[in-house]
Amino acid sequence: RFAAATGTLALYARANGELVIRSRAPRSSGPITLSWLGASPGKWTAGPSTGRTVGHCMGGLSRATCELGSKTFHSFRRPNLYPGVDLVLHGKGGQLEYDLELQPGASVENLRFELNGAVAPSLTPAGRIVAGDFVQWRPVAYQFVDGARRPVECAVRRVSTHVFAFAVTGPYRRDLPLV
């Protein structure tokens, strides 16, 4: 397991790829659990080190879940969350983000997740998922074609009250990796 935080959110990742997201706001709507449905068992691997060490626990973390004096990293990868699909957690512009990296031929149709918490999630007309303090922005997908980053149209769709799936809505090359 590992933990990450921004100014407003703390995230805890479990070996099965499940993410527990807690608001660090004084009046929080409670934690949200993002579970990947049908995910394969596996372990997280750390990306490049930042060269810093963590010397204290984040607010809301118990001492049992902290590893004091441990190194900090730019990213964490959960290889083969699904066949040919890696989950990568990283920071970007002070926010926590995740990428799903699909190898050529990997299936987008299998990428389903469930959001559970005190507040039921809603899907906005703009394609964002909102559940209390948690906001997941509309997904952005791309491929590198001939060395250039090319956007690929995609969206998230609601499968049931708490279950969502990713969908590629535009053309893309199945013989190239997709992020």
PDB file of C-alpha atoms in Angstrom:
ATOM      1  CA  ARG A   1       0.000   0.000   0.000  1.00  0.00           C
ATOM      2  CA  PHE A   2       0.977   3.618  -0.353  1.00  0.00           C
ATOM      3  CA  ALA A   3      -0.499   7.046   0.215  1.00  0.00           C
ATOM      4  CA  ALA A   4      -0.399  10.366  -1.614  1.00  0.00           C
ATOM      5  CA  ALA A   5      -1.881  13.787  -0.934  1.00  0.00           C
ATOM      6  CA  THR A   6      -2.602  17.181  -2.426  1.00  0.00           C
ATOM      7  CA  GLY A   7      -3.860  20.233  -0.598  1.00  0.00           C
ATOM      8  CA  THR A   8      -7.432  18.904  -0.607  1.00  0.00           C
ATOM      9  CA  LEU A   9      -7.281  15.118  -1.064  1.00  0.00           C
ATOM     10  CA  ALA A  10      -5.503  12.121   0.403  1.00  0.00           C
ATOM     11  CA  LEU A  11      -5.357   8.878  -1.563  1.00  0.00           C
ATOM     12  CA  TYR A  12      -4.563   5.360  -0.348  1.00  0.00           C
ATOM     13  CA  ALA A  13      -3.865   2.617  -2.883  1.00  0.00           C
ATOM     14  CA  ARG A  14      -4.368  -1.074  -2.173  1.00  0.00           C
ATOM     15  CA  ALA A  15      -2.688  -4.017  -3.913  1.00  0.00           C
ATOM     16  CA  ASN A  16      -5.840  -4.893  -5.880  1.00  0.00           C
ATOM     17  CA  GLY A  17      -5.768  -1.430  -7.473  1.00  0.00           C
ATOM     18  CA  GLU A  18      -8.565  -0.133  -5.261  1.00  0.00           C
ATOM     19  CA  LEU A  19      -8.215   3.548  -4.371  1.00  0.00           C
ATOM     20  CA  VAL A  20      -9.577   5.127  -1.193  1.00  0.00           C
ATOM     21  CA  ILE A  21      -9.925   8.897  -1.572  1.00  0.00           C
ATOM     22  CA  ARG A  22     -10.483  11.148   1.443  1.00  0.00           C
ATOM     23  CA  SER A  23     -11.108  14.855   1.475  1.00  0.00           C
ATOM     24  CA  ARG A  24      -8.830  16.813   3.777  1.00  0.00           C
ATOM     25  CA  ALA A  25     -11.504  19.520   4.145  1.00  0.00           C
ATOM     26  CA  PRO A  26     -12.893  20.142   7.659  1.00  0.00           C
ATOM     27  CA  ARG A  27     -16.463  19.333   6.557  1.00  0.00           C
ATOM     28  CA  SER A  28     -15.909  16.353   4.297  1.00  0.00           C
ATOM     29  CA  SER A  29     -18.591  14.153   2.768  1.00  0.00           C
ATOM     30  CA  GLY A  30     -16.490  11.119   3.768  1.00  0.00           C
ATOM     31  CA  PRO A  31     -14.192   8.746   1.892  1.00  0.00           C
ATOM     32  CA  ILE A  32     -14.861   7.443  -1.620  1.00  0.00           C
ATOM     33  CA  THR A  33     -13.663   4.002  -2.698  1.00  0.00           C
ATOM     34  CA  LEU A  34     -12.855   3.474  -6.378  1.00  0.00           C
ATOM     35  CA  SER A  35     -12.768  -0.271  -7.162  1.00  0.00           C
ATOM     36  CA  TRP A  36     -11.750  -1.692 -10.526  1.00  0.00           C
ATOM     37  CA  LEU A  37     -14.257  -4.426 -11.395  1.00  0.00           C
ATOM     38  CA  GLY A  38     -12.727  -7.670 -12.618  1.00  0.00           C
ATOM     39  CA  ALA A  39      -9.167  -6.439 -11.999  1.00  0.00           C
ATOM     40  CA  SER A  40      -6.293  -8.914 -11.796  1.00  0.00           C
ATOM     41  CA  PRO A  41      -4.330  -9.325  -8.544  1.00  0.00           C
ATOM     42  CA  GLY A  42      -0.897  -7.688  -8.531  1.00  0.00           C
ATOM     43  CA  LYS A  43       1.554  -5.343  -6.842  1.00  0.00           C
ATOM     44  CA  TRP A  44       2.384  -1.665  -7.160  1.00  0.00           C
ATOM     45  CA  THR A  45       5.804  -0.546  -8.361  1.00  0.00           C
ATOM     46  CA  ALA A  46       7.349   2.858  -7.670  1.00  0.00           C
ATOM     47  CA  GLY A  47       8.401   5.221 -10.431  1.00  0.00           C
ATOM     48  CA  PRO A  48      11.452   7.506 -10.216  1.00  0.00           C
ATOM     49  CA  SER A  49      12.294   8.776  -6.737  1.00  0.00           C
ATOM     50  CA  THR A  50      11.934  12.472  -5.943  1.00  0.00           C
ATOM     51  CA  GLY A  51      15.006  12.199  -3.719  1.00  0.00           C
ATOM     52  CA  ARG A  52      13.010  13.310  -0.669  1.00  0.00           C
ATOM     53  CA  THR A  53      11.853  11.317   2.323  1.00  0.00           C
ATOM     54  CA  VAL A  54       8.582  11.447   4.209  1.00  0.00           C
ATOM     55  CA  GLY A  55       9.098  12.397   7.831  1.00  0.00           C
ATOM     56  CA  HIS A  56       5.527  12.617   9.069  1.00  0.00           C
ATOM     57  CA  CYS A  57       2.051  11.211   8.493  1.00  0.00           C
ATOM     58  CA  MET A  58      -0.478  13.084   6.403  1.00  0.00           C
ATOM     59  CA  GLY A  59      -3.548  14.358   8.212  1.00  0.00           C
ATOM     60  CA  GLY A  60      -6.044  11.542   8.645  1.00  0.00           C
ATOM     61  CA  LEU A  61      -3.524   8.718   8.295  1.00  0.00           C
ATOM     62  CA  SER A  62      -2.981   6.467  11.263  1.00  0.00           C
ATOM     63  CA  ARG A  63       0.592   5.644  12.313  1.00  0.00           C
ATOM     64  CA  ALA A  64      -0.090   2.032  11.314  1.00  0.00           C
ATOM     65  CA  THR A  65      -0.517   3.044   7.666  1.00  0.00           C
ATOM     66  CA  CYS A  66       2.471   5.414   7.534  1.00  0.00           C
ATOM     67  CA  GLU A  67       6.007   4.406   6.765  1.00  0.00           C
ATOM     68  CA  LEU A  68       8.043   7.173   8.310  1.00  0.00           C
ATOM     69  CA  GLY A  69      11.359   7.895   6.675  1.00  0.00           C
ATOM     70  CA  SER A  70      10.317   6.266   3.403  1.00  0.00           C
ATOM     71  CA  LYS A  71      11.200   7.773   0.035  1.00  0.00           C
ATOM     72  CA  THR A  72       8.762   9.734  -2.079  1.00  0.00           C
ATOM     73  CA  PHE A  73       8.205   9.037  -5.774  1.00  0.00           C
ATOM     74  CA  HIS A  74       6.885  10.807  -8.856  1.00  0.00           C
ATOM     75  CA  SER A  75       4.489   7.984  -9.707  1.00  0.00           C
ATOM     76  CA  PHE A  76       3.294   4.502  -8.864  1.00  0.00           C
ATOM     77  CA  ARG A  77       2.352   1.819 -11.374  1.00  0.00           C
ATOM     78  CA  ARG A  78      -0.002  -1.119 -10.942  1.00  0.00           C
ATOM     79  CA  PRO A  79       0.991  -3.380 -13.868  1.00  0.00           C
ATOM     80  CA  ASN A  80      -1.621  -5.604 -15.508  1.00  0.00           C
ATOM     81  CA  LEU A  81      -4.613  -4.250 -13.655  1.00  0.00           C
ATOM     82  CA  TYR A  82      -6.383  -5.882 -16.597  1.00  0.00           C
ATOM     83  CA  PRO A  83      -4.637  -7.893 -19.321  1.00  0.00           C
ATOM     84  CA  GLY A  84      -2.461  -5.404 -21.212  1.00  0.00           C
ATOM     85  CA  VAL A  85      -3.596  -2.466 -19.036  1.00  0.00           C
ATOM     86  CA  ASP A  86      -1.442  -0.677 -16.433  1.00  0.00           C
ATOM     87  CA  LEU A  87      -2.783   1.828 -13.894  1.00  0.00           C
ATOM     88  CA  VAL A  88      -0.385   4.736 -13.209  1.00  0.00           C
ATOM     89  CA  LEU A  89      -0.907   7.243 -10.364  1.00  0.00           C
ATOM     90  CA  HIS A  90       0.950  10.550 -10.496  1.00  0.00           C
ATOM     91  CA  GLY A  91       0.729  14.202  -9.594  1.00  0.00           C
ATOM     92  CA  LYS A  92       0.083  16.913 -12.156  1.00  0.00           C
ATOM     93  CA  GLY A  93      -0.305  20.596 -11.385  1.00  0.00           C
ATOM     94  CA  GLY A  94      -0.908  19.957  -7.691  1.00  0.00           C
ATOM     95  CA  GLN A  95      -3.604  17.355  -8.427  1.00  0.00           C
ATOM     96  CA  LEU A  96      -3.617  13.574  -8.173  1.00  0.00           C
ATOM     97  CA  GLU A  97      -4.304  11.820 -11.470  1.00  0.00           C
ATOM     98  CA  TYR A  98      -4.385   8.318 -12.814  1.00  0.00           C
ATOM     99  CA  ASP A  99      -3.711   7.045 -16.295  1.00  0.00           C
ATOM    100  CA  LEU A 100      -4.755   3.738 -17.790  1.00  0.00           C
ATOM    101  CA  GLU A 101      -2.055   2.675 -20.249  1.00  0.00           C
ATOM    102  CA  LEU A 102      -3.323   0.140 -22.777  1.00  0.00           C
ATOM    103  CA  GLN A 103      -0.936  -1.962 -24.817  1.00  0.00           C
ATOM    104  CA  PRO A 104      -1.827  -2.642 -28.476  1.00  0.00           C
ATOM    105  CA  GLY A 105      -4.877  -4.897 -28.660  1.00  0.00           C
ATOM    106  CA  ALA A 106      -5.950  -4.407 -25.018  1.00  0.00           C
ATOM    107  CA  SER A 107      -9.683  -4.029 -24.524  1.00  0.00           C
ATOM    108  CA  VAL A 108     -11.161  -0.676 -23.490  1.00  0.00           C
ATOM    109  CA  GLU A 109     -14.538  -2.373 -22.959  1.00  0.00           C
ATOM    110  CA  ASN A 110     -13.279  -4.157 -19.794  1.00  0.00           C
ATOM    111  CA  LEU A 111     -12.359  -0.931 -17.963  1.00  0.00           C
ATOM    112  CA  ARG A 112     -15.134  -0.629 -15.389  1.00  0.00           C
ATOM    113  CA  PHE A 113     -15.011   0.886 -11.946  1.00  0.00           C
ATOM    114  CA  GLU A 114     -17.309   1.277  -8.980  1.00  0.00           C
ATOM    115  CA  LEU A 115     -17.515   4.370  -6.747  1.00  0.00           C
ATOM    116  CA  ASN A 116     -18.847   3.927  -3.221  1.00  0.00           C
ATOM    117  CA  GLY A 117     -19.134   6.435  -0.410  1.00  0.00           C
ATOM    118  CA  ALA A 118     -21.561   8.443   1.678  1.00  0.00           C
ATOM    119  CA  VAL A 119     -22.725  10.386  -1.405  1.00  0.00           C
ATOM    120  CA  ALA A 120     -23.949   8.612  -4.540  1.00  0.00           C
ATOM    121  CA  PRO A 121     -21.958   9.608  -7.643  1.00  0.00           C
ATOM    122  CA  SER A 122     -23.510  11.661 -10.426  1.00  0.00           C
ATOM    123  CA  LEU A 123     -22.409  12.061 -14.031  1.00  0.00           C
ATOM    124  CA  THR A 124     -22.613  15.656 -15.239  1.00  0.00           C
ATOM    125  CA  PRO A 125     -23.504  16.664 -18.819  1.00  0.00           C
ATOM    126  CA  ALA A 126     -19.837  17.740 -19.191  1.00  0.00           C
ATOM    127  CA  GLY A 127     -18.708  14.147 -18.503  1.00  0.00           C
ATOM    128  CA  ARG A 128     -17.404  14.662 -14.953  1.00  0.00           C
ATOM    129  CA  ILE A 129     -18.227  12.284 -12.114  1.00  0.00           C
ATOM    130  CA  VAL A 130     -19.054  14.046  -8.838  1.00  0.00           C
ATOM    131  CA  ALA A 131     -19.475  12.322  -5.466  1.00  0.00           C
ATOM    132  CA  GLY A 132     -19.354  14.733  -2.539  1.00  0.00           C
ATOM    133  CA  ASP A 133     -15.862  16.290  -2.446  1.00  0.00           C
ATOM    134  CA  PHE A 134     -14.588  13.954  -5.176  1.00  0.00           C
ATOM    135  CA  VAL A 135     -14.574  15.124  -8.810  1.00  0.00           C
ATOM    136  CA  GLN A 136     -13.249  12.992 -11.644  1.00  0.00           C
ATOM    137  CA  TRP A 137     -12.833  15.112 -14.764  1.00  0.00           C
ATOM    138  CA  ARG A 138     -13.901  13.928 -18.183  1.00  0.00           C
ATOM    139  CA  PRO A 139     -11.289  11.436 -19.397  1.00  0.00           C
ATOM    140  CA  VAL A 140      -8.621  12.458 -21.880  1.00  0.00           C
ATOM    141  CA  ALA A 141      -7.104   9.811 -24.170  1.00  0.00           C
ATOM    142  CA  TYR A 142      -4.280   9.956 -26.658  1.00  0.00           C
ATOM    143  CA  GLN A 143      -1.820   7.962 -28.740  1.00  0.00           C
ATOM    144  CA  PHE A 144       1.605   8.720 -30.123  1.00  0.00           C
ATOM    145  CA  VAL A 145       1.432   8.328 -33.905  1.00  0.00           C
ATOM    146  CA  ASP A 146       4.649   8.920 -35.855  1.00  0.00           C
ATOM    147  CA  GLY A 147       6.116  10.642 -32.778  1.00  0.00           C
ATOM    148  CA  ALA A 148       3.233  13.109 -32.353  1.00  0.00           C
ATOM    149  CA  ARG A 149       0.647  13.017 -29.575  1.00  0.00           C
ATOM    150  CA  ARG A 150      -2.804  12.587 -31.135  1.00  0.00           C
ATOM    151  CA  PRO A 151      -6.039  13.018 -29.134  1.00  0.00           C
ATOM    152  CA  VAL A 152      -8.525  10.142 -29.074  1.00  0.00           C
ATOM    153  CA  GLU A 153     -12.150  10.922 -28.263  1.00  0.00           C
ATOM    154  CA  CYS A 154     -13.361   9.108 -25.162  1.00  0.00           C
ATOM    155  CA  ALA A 155     -15.939   9.347 -22.421  1.00  0.00           C
ATOM    156  CA  VAL A 156     -17.124   7.691 -19.270  1.00  0.00           C
ATOM    157  CA  ARG A 157     -20.604   6.192 -19.203  1.00  0.00           C
ATOM    158  CA  ARG A 158     -22.805   5.151 -16.312  1.00  0.00           C
ATOM    159  CA  VAL A 159     -23.484   1.406 -16.175  1.00  0.00           C
ATOM    160  CA  SER A 160     -25.499   1.439 -12.913  1.00  0.00           C
ATOM    161  CA  THR A 161     -25.886   3.717  -9.869  1.00  0.00           C
ATOM    162  CA  HIS A 162     -22.275   3.263  -8.720  1.00  0.00           C
ATOM    163  CA  VAL A 163     -20.617   1.601 -11.746  1.00  0.00           C
ATOM    164  CA  PHE A 164     -18.993   3.441 -14.655  1.00  0.00           C
ATOM    165  CA  ALA A 165     -17.130   2.335 -17.781  1.00  0.00           C
ATOM    166  CA  PHE A 166     -14.734   4.010 -20.191  1.00  0.00           C
ATOM    167  CA  ALA A 167     -15.637   4.197 -23.848  1.00  0.00           C
ATOM    168  CA  VAL A 168     -13.530   5.255 -26.822  1.00  0.00           C
ATOM    169  CA  THR A 169     -15.933   7.274 -28.943  1.00  0.00           C
ATOM    170  CA  GLY A 170     -13.591   8.204 -31.779  1.00  0.00           C
ATOM    171  CA  PRO A 171     -11.241   6.370 -34.122  1.00  0.00           C
ATOM    172  CA  TYR A 172      -7.896   5.119 -32.841  1.00  0.00           C
ATOM    173  CA  ARG A 173      -5.145   2.744 -33.895  1.00  0.00           C
ATOM    174  CA  ARG A 174      -5.529  -0.605 -32.121  1.00  0.00           C
ATOM    175  CA  ASP A 175      -1.970  -1.528 -33.138  1.00  0.00           C
ATOM    176  CA  LEU A 176      -0.520   1.289 -30.955  1.00  0.00           C
ATOM    177  CA  PRO A 177      -0.570   1.910 -27.181  1.00  0.00           C
ATOM    178  CA  LEU A 178      -3.458   4.046 -25.914  1.00  0.00           C
ATOM    179  CA  VAL A 179      -3.329   6.249 -22.794  1.00  0.00           C
TER     180      VAL A 179
END
